[in-house]
Structures are given as structure tokens and as C-alpha cells.
Coordinates of C-alpha atoms in Angstrom, one line a residue:
M1 CA 41.5 -24.4 -47.7
I2 CA 39.5 -25.1 -44.5
R3 CA 35.9 -25.9 -45.3
N4 CA 33.2 -24.2 -43.1
K5 CA 31.4 -27.1 -41.3
T6 CA 28.9 -24.8 -39.4
A7 CA 25.6 -26.6 -39.4
E8 CA 22.8 -24.9 -41.2
I9 CA 19.8 -23.7 -39.1
P10 CA 16.5 -25.1 -40.2
V11 CA 14.3 -22.5 -41.9
E12 CA 11.3 -23.5 -39.7
W13 CA 12.9 -22.2 -36.5
M14 CA 15.5 -19.7 -37.8
D15 CA 15.8 -17.0 -35.2
E16 CA 12.7 -18.4 -33.6
I17 CA 10.5 -16.7 -36.2
P18 CA 7.0 -18.2 -36.2
T19 CA 6.0 -19.4 -39.7
S20 CA 2.9 -21.4 -39.0
P21 CA -0.5 -19.8 -39.9
S22 CA -1.9 -17.6 -37.1
V23 CA -5.7 -16.9 -37.3
F24 CA -5.3 -14.6 -34.2
K25 CA -2.8 -12.4 -35.9
A26 CA -4.9 -12.3 -39.1
R27 CA -8.0 -11.2 -37.1
L28 CA -5.9 -8.6 -35.3
V29 CA -4.8 -7.1 -38.6
S30 CA -8.4 -7.0 -39.9
I31 CA -9.6 -5.2 -36.7
A32 CA -6.7 -2.8 -36.9
V33 CA -7.6 -1.8 -40.4
F34 CA -11.2 -1.3 -39.3
M35 CA -9.9 0.9 -36.5
L36 CA -7.9 2.9 -39.1
A37 CA -11.3 3.7 -40.7
G38 CA -12.3 5.2 -37.4
L39 CA -9.3 7.5 -37.3
A40 CA -9.9 8.7 -40.8
A41 CA -13.6 9.3 -40.0
A42 CA -12.7 11.3 -36.9
A43 CA -10.4 13.5 -39.1
F44 CA -13.2 14.0 -41.6
F45 CA -15.7 15.1 -39.1
W46 CA -13.6 17.0 -36.5
L47 CA -10.9 18.7 -38.4
P48 CA -13.1 21.1 -40.6
P49 CA -14.7 22.8 -37.6
A50 CA -11.3 23.0 -35.9
L51 CA -10.0 24.7 -39.1
D52 CA -12.9 27.1 -39.2
A53 CA -12.4 28.1 -35.6
F54 CA -8.7 28.7 -36.1
L55 CA -9.3 30.9 -39.2
T56 CA -12.0 32.8 -37.3
R57 CA -9.5 33.5 -34.5
N58 CA -6.8 34.5 -36.9
G59 CA -8.3 36.8 -39.6
G60 CA -5.0 37.7 -41.2
I61 CA -4.2 34.0 -41.7
A62 CA -7.7 33.4 -43.1
I63 CA -7.1 36.1 -45.8
Q64 CA -3.7 34.8 -46.7
F65 CA -4.9 31.2 -46.9
Q66 CA -7.8 32.3 -49.1
S67 CA -5.5 34.1 -51.5
D68 CA -2.9 31.3 -52.0
H69 CA -5.6 28.5 -52.0
T70 CA -4.3 26.9 -48.9
T71 CA -7.7 26.6 -47.4
S72 CA -9.0 24.8 -50.5
L73 CA -6.1 22.3 -50.3
I74 CA -6.7 21.6 -46.6
K75 CA -10.4 21.0 -47.1
L76 CA -9.6 18.7 -50.0
V77 CA -7.4 16.7 -47.7
F78 CA -10.3 16.4 -45.2
Q79 CA -12.6 15.1 -48.0
L80 CA -10.0 12.5 -48.9
F81 CA -9.9 11.4 -45.3
G82 CA -13.6 10.6 -45.6
V83 CA -13.0 8.5 -48.7
L84 CA -10.2 6.7 -46.9
A85 CA -12.5 6.0 -44.0
V86 CA -14.9 4.2 -46.3
L87 CA -12.2 2.2 -48.0
C88 CA -10.7 1.1 -44.7
A89 CA -14.1 0.1 -43.3
L90 CA -15.0 -2.0 -46.4
T91 CA -11.6 -3.8 -46.6
G92 CA -11.4 -4.3 -42.9
A93 CA -14.8 -5.9 -42.7
G94 CA -14.2 -7.9 -45.9
S95 CA -11.0 -9.3 -44.6
L96 CA -12.8 -11.2 -41.9
V97 CA -13.5 -13.7 -44.7
R98 CA -9.9 -14.9 -45.2
N99 CA -8.8 -15.6 -48.7
R100 CA -6.2 -14.4 -51.2
L101 CA -8.5 -11.6 -52.6
S102 CA -9.2 -10.1 -49.1
F103 CA -5.5 -10.3 -48.3
L104 CA -4.6 -8.3 -51.4
A105 CA -7.5 -5.8 -50.7
L106 CA -6.1 -5.1 -47.2
R107 CA -3.0 -3.5 -48.7
L108 CA -5.0 -0.9 -50.7
P109 CA -6.0 1.4 -47.8
L110 CA -2.5 1.2 -46.4
Y111 CA -1.1 2.6 -49.7
G112 CA -3.8 5.2 -49.5
V113 CA -2.7 6.2 -46.0
Y114 CA 0.9 6.8 -47.2
L115 CA -0.2 8.9 -50.1
L116 CA -2.7 11.0 -48.1
V117 CA -0.4 11.5 -45.2
G118 CA 2.3 12.7 -47.5
F119 CA -0.1 15.1 -49.2
Y120 CA -1.3 16.4 -45.8
V121 CA 2.2 16.9 -44.4
W122 CA 3.1 18.9 -47.6
V123 CA 0.0 21.1 -47.3
T124 CA 0.6 21.8 -43.6
W125 CA 4.2 22.6 -44.3
R126 CA 3.2 24.9 -47.1
A127 CA 0.6 26.6 -44.8
C128 CA 3.1 27.1 -41.9
S129 CA 5.7 28.5 -44.3
S130 CA 3.2 31.0 -45.6
V131 CA 2.4 32.1 -42.1
L132 CA 6.1 32.6 -41.4
A133 CA 6.9 34.3 -44.7
N134 CA 4.1 36.9 -44.2
G135 CA 5.0 37.6 -40.6
L136 CA 1.5 36.6 -39.3
D137 CA 0.7 36.0 -35.7
V138 CA -0.9 32.7 -34.6
D139 CA -3.4 33.2 -31.7
G140 CA -1.6 36.4 -30.8
A141 CA 1.9 34.7 -30.7
K142 CA 4.7 35.9 -32.9
Q143 CA 6.2 33.3 -35.2
D144 CA 9.9 32.6 -35.6
S145 CA 11.4 29.6 -37.3
V146 CA 11.4 27.5 -34.1
A147 CA 7.8 28.4 -33.2
N148 CA 6.7 27.8 -36.7
L149 CA 8.3 24.3 -36.7
F150 CA 6.4 23.4 -33.6
L151 CA 3.2 24.7 -35.1
W152 CA 3.8 22.4 -38.1
W153 CA 4.6 19.5 -35.7
D154 CA 1.4 20.1 -33.7
V155 CA -0.8 19.8 -36.7
S156 CA 1.2 17.0 -38.5
W157 CA 2.2 14.5 -35.8
P158 CA -1.3 12.8 -35.7
A159 CA -1.1 12.1 -39.4
L160 CA 2.5 10.9 -39.1
A161 CA 1.5 8.6 -36.2
A162 CA -1.3 7.2 -38.4
A163 CA 1.3 6.5 -41.2
G164 CA 3.4 4.7 -38.6
Y165 CA 0.4 2.7 -37.6
A166 CA -0.2 1.8 -41.2
A167 CA 3.4 0.8 -41.6
W168 CA 3.1 -1.6 -38.7
L169 CA 0.1 -3.2 -40.3
H170 CA 2.0 -3.5 -43.6
V171 CA 4.8 -5.3 -41.8
M172 CA 2.3 -7.7 -40.2
L173 CA 0.7 -8.4 -43.6
R174 CA 4.2 -9.3 -45.0
S175 CA 4.8 -11.8 -42.2
R176 CA 4.6 -15.5 -43.0
S177 CA 2.1 -16.4 -40.2
V178 CA -0.5 -13.8 -41.3
H179 CA 0.1 -14.5 -45.0
A180 CA -0.4 -18.2 -44.4
A181 CA -3.6 -17.6 -42.5
F182 CA -5.1 -15.8 -45.5
T183 CA -3.6 -17.9 -48.4
R184 CA -2.9 -21.2 -46.7
E185 CA 0.6 -21.2 -48.2
S186 CA 3.4 -22.3 -45.9
G187 CA 7.0 -21.4 -46.5
A188 CA 10.1 -19.5 -45.4
P189 CA 10.0 -16.3 -43.3
M190 CA 9.0 -13.2 -45.3
A191 CA 10.3 -9.7 -45.4
G192 CA 7.9 -8.7 -42.6
D193 CA 9.4 -11.4 -40.4
R194 CA 12.9 -10.1 -40.9
V195 CA 11.8 -6.5 -40.0
L196 CA 10.2 -7.8 -36.7
E197 CA 13.2 -10.0 -35.9
D198 CA 15.7 -7.1 -36.6
V199 CA 13.8 -4.9 -34.1
R200 CA 13.9 -7.7 -31.5
T201 CA 17.5 -8.8 -32.0
H202 CA 18.9 -5.4 -33.2
G203 CA 19.8 -7.0 -36.6
R204 CA 22.9 -8.9 -37.7
D205 CA 25.2 -6.2 -36.2
P206 CA 23.7 -5.5 -32.8
R207 CA 26.5 -3.1 -31.8
H208 CA 25.9 -1.0 -34.9
R209 CA 22.1 -1.1 -34.5
R210 CA 22.3 0.0 -30.9
S211 CA 24.6 2.9 -31.8
L212 CA 22.1 3.9 -34.5
Y213 CA 19.2 3.9 -32.0
A214 CA 21.2 6.0 -29.5
S215 CA 22.1 8.5 -32.2
V216 CA 18.5 8.9 -33.3
F217 CA 17.3 9.2 -29.8
T218 CA 19.9 11.8 -28.9
H219 CA 19.0 14.0 -31.9
I220 CA 15.3 13.8 -31.1
I221 CA 16.1 15.0 -27.5
I222 CA 18.2 17.9 -28.7
L223 CA 16.2 19.0 -31.7
V224 CA 12.7 18.3 -30.6
I225 CA 12.1 17.5 -26.9
I226 CA 14.4 20.2 -25.3
P227 CA 13.1 23.1 -27.5
Y228 CA 9.5 21.9 -26.9
I229 CA 10.0 22.1 -23.2
L230 CA 11.6 25.5 -23.4
S231 CA 8.7 26.8 -25.5
F232 CA 6.5 26.5 -22.3
R233 CA 8.5 29.3 -20.8
G234 CA 6.6 31.8 -22.9
C235 CA 9.4 33.0 -25.2
S236 CA 7.0 32.8 -28.2
V237 CA 4.7 35.5 -26.7
E238 CA 5.6 39.1 -27.3
A239 CA 5.8 41.1 -24.1
Y240 CA 3.4 44.0 -23.7
K241 CA 5.4 47.2 -23.8
L242 CA 4.1 50.5 -22.3
P243 CA 5.9 53.8 -23.1
K244 CA 8.7 54.4 -20.7
G245 CA 8.8 57.8 -19.0
S246 CA 7.0 59.9 -16.4
G247 CA 3.7 61.6 -16.9
T248 CA 0.5 62.8 -15.3
A249 CA -3.2 62.6 -15.8
A250 CA -3.4 66.4 -15.6
V251 CA -3.4 66.9 -19.3
E252 CA -4.0 70.3 -20.8
A253 CA -7.8 69.8 -20.9
V254 CA -10.0 67.3 -19.2
A255 CA -13.3 66.8 -21.0
M256 CA -16.4 66.5 -18.9
V257 CA -18.7 64.0 -20.6
K258 CA -22.3 64.3 -19.4
M259 CA -25.5 62.8 -20.6
V260 CA -28.1 65.3 -21.6
K261 CA -31.7 64.4 -22.1
Q262 CA -33.8 66.1 -24.7
K263 CA -36.9 67.9 -23.7
K264 CA -40.0 65.8 -23.5
K265 CA -42.6 66.2 -26.1
T266 CA -45.7 68.1 -25.1
K267 CA -48.5 65.6 -24.5
K268 CA -51.0 65.8 -27.3
K269 CA -54.5 66.9 -26.4
T270 CA -57.2 64.3 -26.8
L271 CA -60.9 64.6 -27.5
S272 CA -63.4 62.5 -25.6
L273 CA -67.1 62.2 -26.1
R274 CA -69.3 62.8 -23.1
P275 CA -66.6 63.6 -20.6
N276 CA -69.0 63.0 -17.7
S277 CA -70.0 59.6 -18.9
A278 CA -68.8 56.4 -17.0
I279 CA -67.4 55.2 -20.3
I280 CA -64.9 57.5 -22.1
F281 CA -64.5 56.9 -25.8
E282 CA -60.8 57.9 -26.0
T283 CA -58.3 56.4 -28.4
P284 CA -54.9 56.5 -26.6
D285 CA -52.0 58.0 -28.6
L286 CA -48.8 56.0 -29.0
D287 CA -46.9 58.8 -27.3
D288 CA -49.0 58.3 -24.1
A289 CA -47.6 54.8 -23.4
E290 CA -45.1 54.8 -20.6
V291 CA -42.8 52.3 -22.3
D292 CA -42.7 54.4 -25.5
Q293 CA -42.0 57.5 -23.5
N294 CA -39.1 55.8 -21.8
M295 CA -37.8 54.6 -25.1
E296 CA -38.1 58.1 -26.5
E297 CA -36.1 59.5 -23.7
Q298 CA -33.4 56.9 -24.1
T299 CA -33.0 57.2 -27.9
Q300 CA -32.9 61.0 -27.7
A301 CA -30.3 61.1 -25.0
T302 CA -27.0 62.6 -26.2
Y303 CA -23.6 63.1 -24.6
Q304 CA -22.3 66.6 -24.3
A305 CA -18.6 67.3 -23.7
S306 CA -17.4 70.5 -22.2
N307 CA -13.7 71.4 -21.6
T308 CA -12.4 72.3 -18.2
K309 CA -8.8 73.0 -17.2
G310 CA -6.7 70.3 -15.8
T311 CA -5.9 70.0 -12.1
K312 CA -2.8 72.0 -12.5
G313 CA -4.6 74.9 -14.1
G314 CA -2.7 74.7 -17.3
K315 CA -0.4 72.5 -19.2
G316 CA 0.1 69.4 -17.1
G317 CA 2.4 67.5 -19.5
K318 CA 1.7 64.3 -21.3
M319 CA -0.3 61.4 -19.9
G320 CA 1.4 58.8 -17.7
K321 CA 2.4 58.2 -14.1
G322 CA 5.2 59.5 -11.9
G323 CA 4.5 63.3 -12.1
G324 CA 6.8 64.2 -15.0
T325 CA 5.9 66.1 -18.2
E326 CA 7.4 63.9 -21.0
G327 CA 4.7 61.3 -20.6
G328 CA 4.9 57.5 -20.0
W329 CA 5.2 55.1 -17.2
P330 CA 8.4 54.4 -15.1
E331 CA 8.2 50.6 -15.6
G332 CA 7.6 50.9 -19.4
M333 CA 10.0 50.3 -22.3
E334 CA 11.6 52.6 -24.8
D335 CA 10.5 50.4 -27.8
Y336 CA 6.9 50.4 -26.7
K337 CA 3.8 49.3 -28.7
L338 CA 0.2 49.7 -27.5
R339 CA -1.9 46.7 -28.3
F340 CA -5.5 45.7 -28.0
I341 CA -5.9 42.1 -26.9
R342 CA -9.3 40.2 -26.9
L343 CA -10.0 36.9 -25.1
E344 CA -11.4 34.1 -27.2
H345 CA -14.3 32.0 -25.9
G346 CA -16.5 29.2 -27.3
G347 CA -19.5 31.5 -27.9
G348 CA -20.3 33.8 -30.8
G349 CA -19.3 37.4 -31.2
W350 CA -16.1 37.4 -29.2
D351 CA -14.4 38.8 -32.3
D352 CA -17.1 41.3 -33.1
G353 CA -15.1 44.4 -34.2
M354 CA -12.0 42.7 -35.4
D355 CA -13.3 42.6 -39.0
Q356 CA -13.9 45.4 -41.4
T357 CA -15.8 47.3 -38.7
N358 CA -12.4 48.1 -37.2
A359 CA -13.5 48.7 -33.6
D360 CA -10.2 47.7 -32.1
I361 CA -8.0 49.7 -34.3
N362 CA -10.4 52.7 -34.2
F363 CA -10.0 52.7 -30.4
L364 CA -6.2 52.4 -30.6
R365 CA -6.1 55.4 -32.9
A366 CA -8.4 57.4 -30.6
F367 CA -6.1 56.5 -27.7
A368 CA -3.0 57.5 -29.6
Q369 CA -4.6 60.8 -30.6
A370 CA -5.7 61.6 -27.1
T371 CA -2.4 60.7 -25.4
G372 CA 0.2 61.4 -28.0
F373 CA 1.6 57.9 -27.9
K374 CA 1.7 57.1 -31.6
K375 CA 3.3 53.6 -31.6
I376 CA 0.2 51.4 -31.8
A377 CA -0.5 47.9 -33.3
S378 CA -1.7 47.8 -36.8
K379 CA -4.7 45.6 -35.8
G380 CA -6.3 44.0 -32.9
E381 CA -5.3 40.6 -31.7
S382 CA -6.8 37.7 -29.8
H383 CA -5.6 35.3 -27.2
S384 CA -6.9 32.1 -25.7
I385 CA -7.1 32.5 -21.9
A386 CA -4.4 29.9 -21.5
L387 CA -1.9 32.2 -23.4
L388 CA -2.0 34.7 -20.5
K389 CA 0.2 32.5 -18.4
K390 CA 3.0 32.7 -20.9
Y391 CA 3.7 36.4 -20.5
P392 CA 6.7 37.5 -18.4
K393 CA 6.0 39.1 -15.0
D394 CA 7.2 42.5 -16.3
G395 CA 5.5 42.3 -19.7
F396 CA 1.9 41.0 -19.2
P397 CA -1.0 42.8 -20.9
P398 CA -2.4 45.6 -18.6
F399 CA -5.9 44.8 -19.8
V400 CA -7.7 42.2 -21.9
F401 CA -11.1 42.7 -23.5
L402 CA -14.0 40.3 -23.5
T403 CA -17.3 40.6 -25.4
G404 CA -19.8 38.4 -27.2
N405 CA -23.4 38.3 -28.4
T406 CA -24.3 34.7 -27.4
D407 CA -23.5 32.4 -24.5
M408 CA -19.8 32.1 -23.8
G409 CA -19.7 28.3 -23.8
N410 CA -17.8 26.2 -21.4
V411 CA -14.5 27.4 -20.0
S412 CA -12.2 24.9 -18.4
P413 CA -11.2 25.1 -14.7
A414 CA -7.6 25.6 -15.8
D415 CA -8.5 28.6 -17.8
I416 CA -10.6 30.0 -15.0
K417 CA -7.6 29.8 -12.7
I418 CA -5.3 31.4 -15.3
L419 CA -7.7 34.4 -15.7
R420 CA -8.1 34.8 -12.0
D421 CA -4.4 34.8 -11.4
Y422 CA -3.9 37.3 -14.2
C423 CA -6.3 39.7 -12.6
L424 CA -5.1 39.3 -9.1
N425 CA -1.5 39.8 -10.2
G426 CA -2.0 43.2 -11.8
G427 CA -4.1 42.6 -15.0
M428 CA -7.6 44.0 -15.6
L429 CA -10.5 42.4 -17.4
I430 CA -12.7 44.8 -19.4
A431 CA -15.9 43.0 -20.4
D432 CA -18.6 44.4 -22.6
A433 CA -22.1 43.0 -23.2
G434 CA -23.1 42.6 -26.8
S435 CA -26.5 41.1 -26.0
A436 CA -28.7 40.1 -23.1
R437 CA -27.7 36.5 -23.6
F438 CA -24.0 37.4 -23.2
H439 CA -24.9 39.4 -20.1
Q440 CA -26.5 36.3 -18.4
S441 CA -23.6 34.1 -19.5
F442 CA -20.9 36.5 -18.4
M443 CA -22.5 36.9 -15.0
H444 CA -22.3 33.2 -14.5
F445 CA -18.8 33.1 -15.8
I446 CA -17.5 35.9 -13.5
R447 CA -18.9 34.1 -10.5
L448 CA -16.8 31.1 -11.4
V449 CA -13.7 33.2 -11.7
F450 CA -14.2 35.2 -8.5
P451 CA -16.5 33.2 -6.3
D452 CA -15.2 35.1 -3.2
K453 CA -15.6 38.6 -4.7
P454 CA -19.0 40.3 -5.5
M455 CA -19.8 42.3 -8.5
M456 CA -20.7 45.9 -7.4
D457 CA -22.0 49.0 -9.0
I458 CA -19.2 51.6 -9.7
A459 CA -20.0 54.9 -8.1
D460 CA -20.3 58.0 -10.4
D461 CA -17.5 59.7 -8.5
D462 CA -15.0 56.8 -8.8
M463 CA -11.5 57.6 -9.9
I464 CA -12.0 55.5 -13.0
Y465 CA -14.6 58.1 -14.3
Q466 CA -12.4 61.1 -13.5
L467 CA -9.2 60.8 -15.5
P468 CA -8.3 61.8 -18.1
Y469 CA -12.0 62.4 -19.0
G470 CA -14.7 63.2 -16.5
F471 CA -18.0 61.3 -16.4
P472 CA -20.1 62.9 -13.7
D473 CA -23.0 60.6 -14.5
G474 CA -20.9 57.4 -14.6
A475 CA -20.5 55.1 -17.6
P476 CA -23.1 55.7 -20.5
A477 CA -25.0 52.5 -20.9
F478 CA -26.0 52.9 -24.6
W479 CA -28.1 49.8 -25.4
H480 CA -28.8 48.5 -21.8
H481 CA -28.2 44.8 -22.6
G482 CA -27.3 44.2 -19.0
G483 CA -28.8 47.1 -17.1
R484 CA -27.9 50.8 -16.8
R485 CA -24.9 50.8 -14.5
A486 CA -21.4 49.6 -15.1
Q487 CA -20.2 47.1 -12.5
G488 CA -16.8 45.8 -11.4
I489 CA -14.8 43.6 -9.0
K490 CA -12.2 45.1 -6.6
H491 CA -9.1 43.5 -5.1
E492 CA -6.9 45.3 -2.6
G493 CA -8.4 48.6 -3.5
R494 CA -8.1 48.4 -7.3
W495 CA -10.6 47.4 -10.0
I496 CA -9.5 44.1 -11.5
A497 CA -12.7 43.7 -13.6
F498 CA -14.9 46.3 -15.3
Y499 CA -18.1 45.2 -16.9
H500 CA -20.0 47.5 -19.3
P501 CA -23.6 46.6 -19.8
G502 CA -24.3 48.3 -23.1
D503 CA -22.0 47.3 -26.0
M504 CA -19.4 50.0 -25.7
N505 CA -17.5 48.0 -28.4
D506 CA -20.3 48.6 -30.9
A507 CA -19.9 52.4 -30.6
W508 CA -16.2 52.0 -31.5
K509 CA -17.0 50.6 -35.0
S510 CA -16.4 52.6 -38.2
Q511 CA -19.2 54.8 -39.5
G512 CA -21.8 52.7 -41.4
Y513 CA -21.5 49.7 -39.1
T514 CA -23.2 51.3 -36.0
D515 CA -26.1 53.6 -35.5
V516 CA -24.7 55.7 -32.6
T517 CA -24.6 59.4 -32.8
P518 CA -21.2 61.2 -33.0
E519 CA -21.6 62.3 -29.4
M520 CA -22.2 58.7 -28.2
R521 CA -19.2 57.5 -30.2
E522 CA -16.9 60.1 -28.6
A523 CA -18.2 59.2 -25.2
A524 CA -17.5 55.5 -25.7
M525 CA -14.0 56.3 -26.9
N526 CA -13.3 58.5 -24.0
L527 CA -14.7 55.9 -21.5
G528 CA -12.4 53.3 -23.0
I529 CA -9.4 55.7 -22.8
N530 CA -10.2 56.1 -19.1
L531 CA -10.3 52.4 -18.5
V532 CA -7.0 51.7 -20.4
Y533 CA -5.3 54.6 -18.6
Y534 CA -6.4 53.2 -15.3
A535 CA -5.2 49.7 -16.3
F536 CA -1.8 51.1 -17.3
N537 CA -1.4 52.8 -14.0
Q538 CA -2.2 49.6 -12.1
W539 CA 0.1 47.6 -14.3
N540 CA 2.9 50.0 -13.5
D541 CA 2.4 49.6 -9.8
A542 CA 2.2 45.8 -10.0
V543 CA 5.4 45.5 -12.1
A544 CA 7.2 47.9 -9.7
K545 CA 6.1 45.9 -6.7
A546 CA 7.2 42.6 -8.3
K547 CA 10.7 44.0 -8.8
K548 CA 11.2 44.8 -5.2

């Protein structure tokens, strides 16, 4: 038997692993743990508002999360992040005094990270599974298994990265040079040294280790990176589908909606003492004030509808474009669905009407009743502006709705460009003032979107006020938050933005949530139908032009 005479490698320089105490590495670990406290604190302070904003944008998800206690679990995780931040800060600062106790204490927050990240990943997976199982949309986007996986990844990868960061610190603590710096105990390389050395030299079987690396990297590319890149093509956004067919605006009856003012009150007689005196002792009646008289006229204004025959003098077929009688639009789709899409912004009130007041769905129902197109969405939906760029060129929304009751907040230059391109390429922005503050903010915003196109008053005889309902006095202004006349922006002969100054959206709400008269409510519905019909026609022309 031949004896192996290979010389043994001294432990002190085996694989060139440093084993002498390193104060620099020990301080680096202490600072790294202290930085981990900053990450946990950021999660504690920033994630709760982000969650609230997400649930505000997605009412259906908020209701589901409330019923299955997902919201409570997520908020518990956020509170535990705060506790972890305090623990990391204390141990990180205490480890600057190097001894065996501070060395052992450094490992406590790392174990806390592992446990908390595991809990967080489980909660987010549970939440995403609940969204998928209940068929809920996320920011207006349909969820399939792939989109849902990416949703989970988007909310989980920061926590997983933090766990990887903690694992690197754990390896450093289990290295001889750091251990010796804290405990002043010299010796052979430790488990952490072996892990670091395996990464550097690919282990005792470099060929096998490199093959393993290549396999993992290939699977990541195929399963994660390529689907993620493909997701930017917009396949997760449901195309907007108009009814396919051929119709006309000459419906059987076109209602003329006209504002009718009530008769003024007769001015009350007043009694004055000594009429020929230089001083008249007269107490003015409240009805004599000009401001109060104007308010009286405004509040007593009603809207009267009278029926007139359509332009063809009789039955003109169903609504649409193309001159046919069956109704619909030539560029539409057989499996259509009419949807109401709002734009989200950083200010308050953008979702006013999406709750129990049911403004969005009330309008869709009124549109379906007036047009005969019964396939409508079961609820309104909302989009970030950025989501508009994901729609296909033949399936973008014909209109998007924007409202609010406070300042809009900051909108990024990228979103401004996306909204501008959407409008110029065939879409229509319908904006509605919910307050005077929103009016001022919107006017500033629209100048940023269209700096080269002025806002102009829309004439009373404009086509937008004629079909399918006639408004000889133009758009009713209702509450006058931004003046008395509707305004808009034109591009190449078509309206690409319509701005209503008086909270048309409020008049769409269910009875009990608004104080408008039935006549005002009907006028608001009819005006909205005109706007959407106009937007559908312009959408049809834009899609047909793009296909040539």
C-alpha cells in the first residue's frame, strides 16, 4: 500500500483565508447592523401610507382584505419592523464596544430579520393569492397567475433583499477575523470563512459549482427576467372594447335640454319715515341684496327636457357610427364591454363617486339605458396615468375621467407626456371640478400637459352639445366651482380635453348623496352621454386611421 506523502497545508494560510483579528471588519459589521436599523425604520414609516393609498385606489381589494384580516396582518408586520429597527439600532451601537457580549447580541437582530421577512413574505403571498382567487383588478389591470406572481415579487423583493443582507452579516460574524476582533480568540478558520472561500474558489469541485451557477442563472432568466420584460408590452391590461357594428346619432328622439329660470320674486314694499328727508330710515330686506338675488336665481334654475324628432324624422336606428341601424362602431369588437376609467392623482377626491355613492356605475347604467348597449362594467375602475401607455393601439380607452376636491399634487414629467400622447393619439380627457381648489390646480396641470394649446370656451352650438341630446344653452354649470362655461382643448379639429366647471360627477351620485333636483341629475347624465358618444366616435376614427 502506497502511503500518501502529500504535505499538509498549515491552517494559518489554508486557501489564503485570513484568520488574524480585523478591527476594520468588526467595525464594518457594526455599521452594517446599524444601517439595517435604517431599513427597518423606513419600512415602518413609509409602508403604511403606501398601503393606505393602494387600498384607496382599489376599493374591492380593501373590502376583501378587511374581511379576511389581511390588512390587520400587514399592519402587524409594519409594527414589527419598527421593533426590529430599535433592536438593530441598540445592538449596532453597542457593538462598537467590542467584547463577547456585544458579539452575541449582534446575532439577535439577524435572527429577527429572518423571522420577520419570512412572516412578511407569507402575508404578501396570502394577500396576492386572495386577489387572484377573487378575480380582483389591481389598479385597473386584470390579474392572471403571471401578473399575480409579479405583483407578489414587486412587494416582496425588498424584504428578501434585506434577508440576503442579513445573511451576509451573519457570514461575516462567523468568520475568524471578525470573531477574534470581538473575543480576542485566535484559531482555525470558521464556517463563515469556508462560505466566503467557496464563493471565491467555487468550492472543492469548481466544475460542479460553475454548472450549478449556470443552471440557477438560466432558470432566473427564463422564469423571471424574460416574463418581466414581456410584461411591459401591456398584456396585463384589458383592451377597451366598443360594440362592433354600424349606427347613427339620429336616434328615435333627441331630447332638448334647456335651462329654465324661475320667475323672480316681486320686490317687497318698504316703508320709510319722512321720505323727503336727507336721511331715510329704511331697513333693507335680505331679498334686496344683489348677491342674494343672484343666488336665488341660481338655486331655482331647473332643466327642462322636451322631445323632438331625430334628424331623419323618425326611427334612426341605434346609436353608433357608420350610418347603419343595428348600432355600434365599425372598429369595435363583438365581445364589447363599456367601462368607466378614472385617473388617479396625488390629491384628494379623485375617487369621489367610486364608493357607495355609485356615481360611476350610475352613469354607465344611464348610458346603457339611453343607447341599448347593455354590456357594462359592474363598477368603475381607476388607473395611474402611466398605465395608459400599456394599452394596445386598437384598444385604448376612448375617454378617461379626472376629478378631485383638493390640489392634484405633483405629476411627473413622464406622466404628463403619457397623458399628452394619449389625448393626441385619439383619447379624450373629461375633467370635472369638485371644488374651487381643484379648479385652480387643474388649470395649472392642463397648461403643463398642453403648453402649446389654449383652453377655450365651448360654443353653445358645438357638435358636442347636439348629439344625442341637445343643449341649446351649452353645458349646465351646476355649482360653478370654476366658472359658468365648460372649456376644452382642440387638436386637429377635435376636442381632446373637456373641462366641466361645476361638479357634474356629484349629480351622478345616488339619491341621498347629492342635493340636485331630478331635472339637474337628468341633465348631468345626458351631458355625460354626449361626451362619451363624442369620445367613442373620435376613438373609432383614430383606430381606423391607425390601421391604414
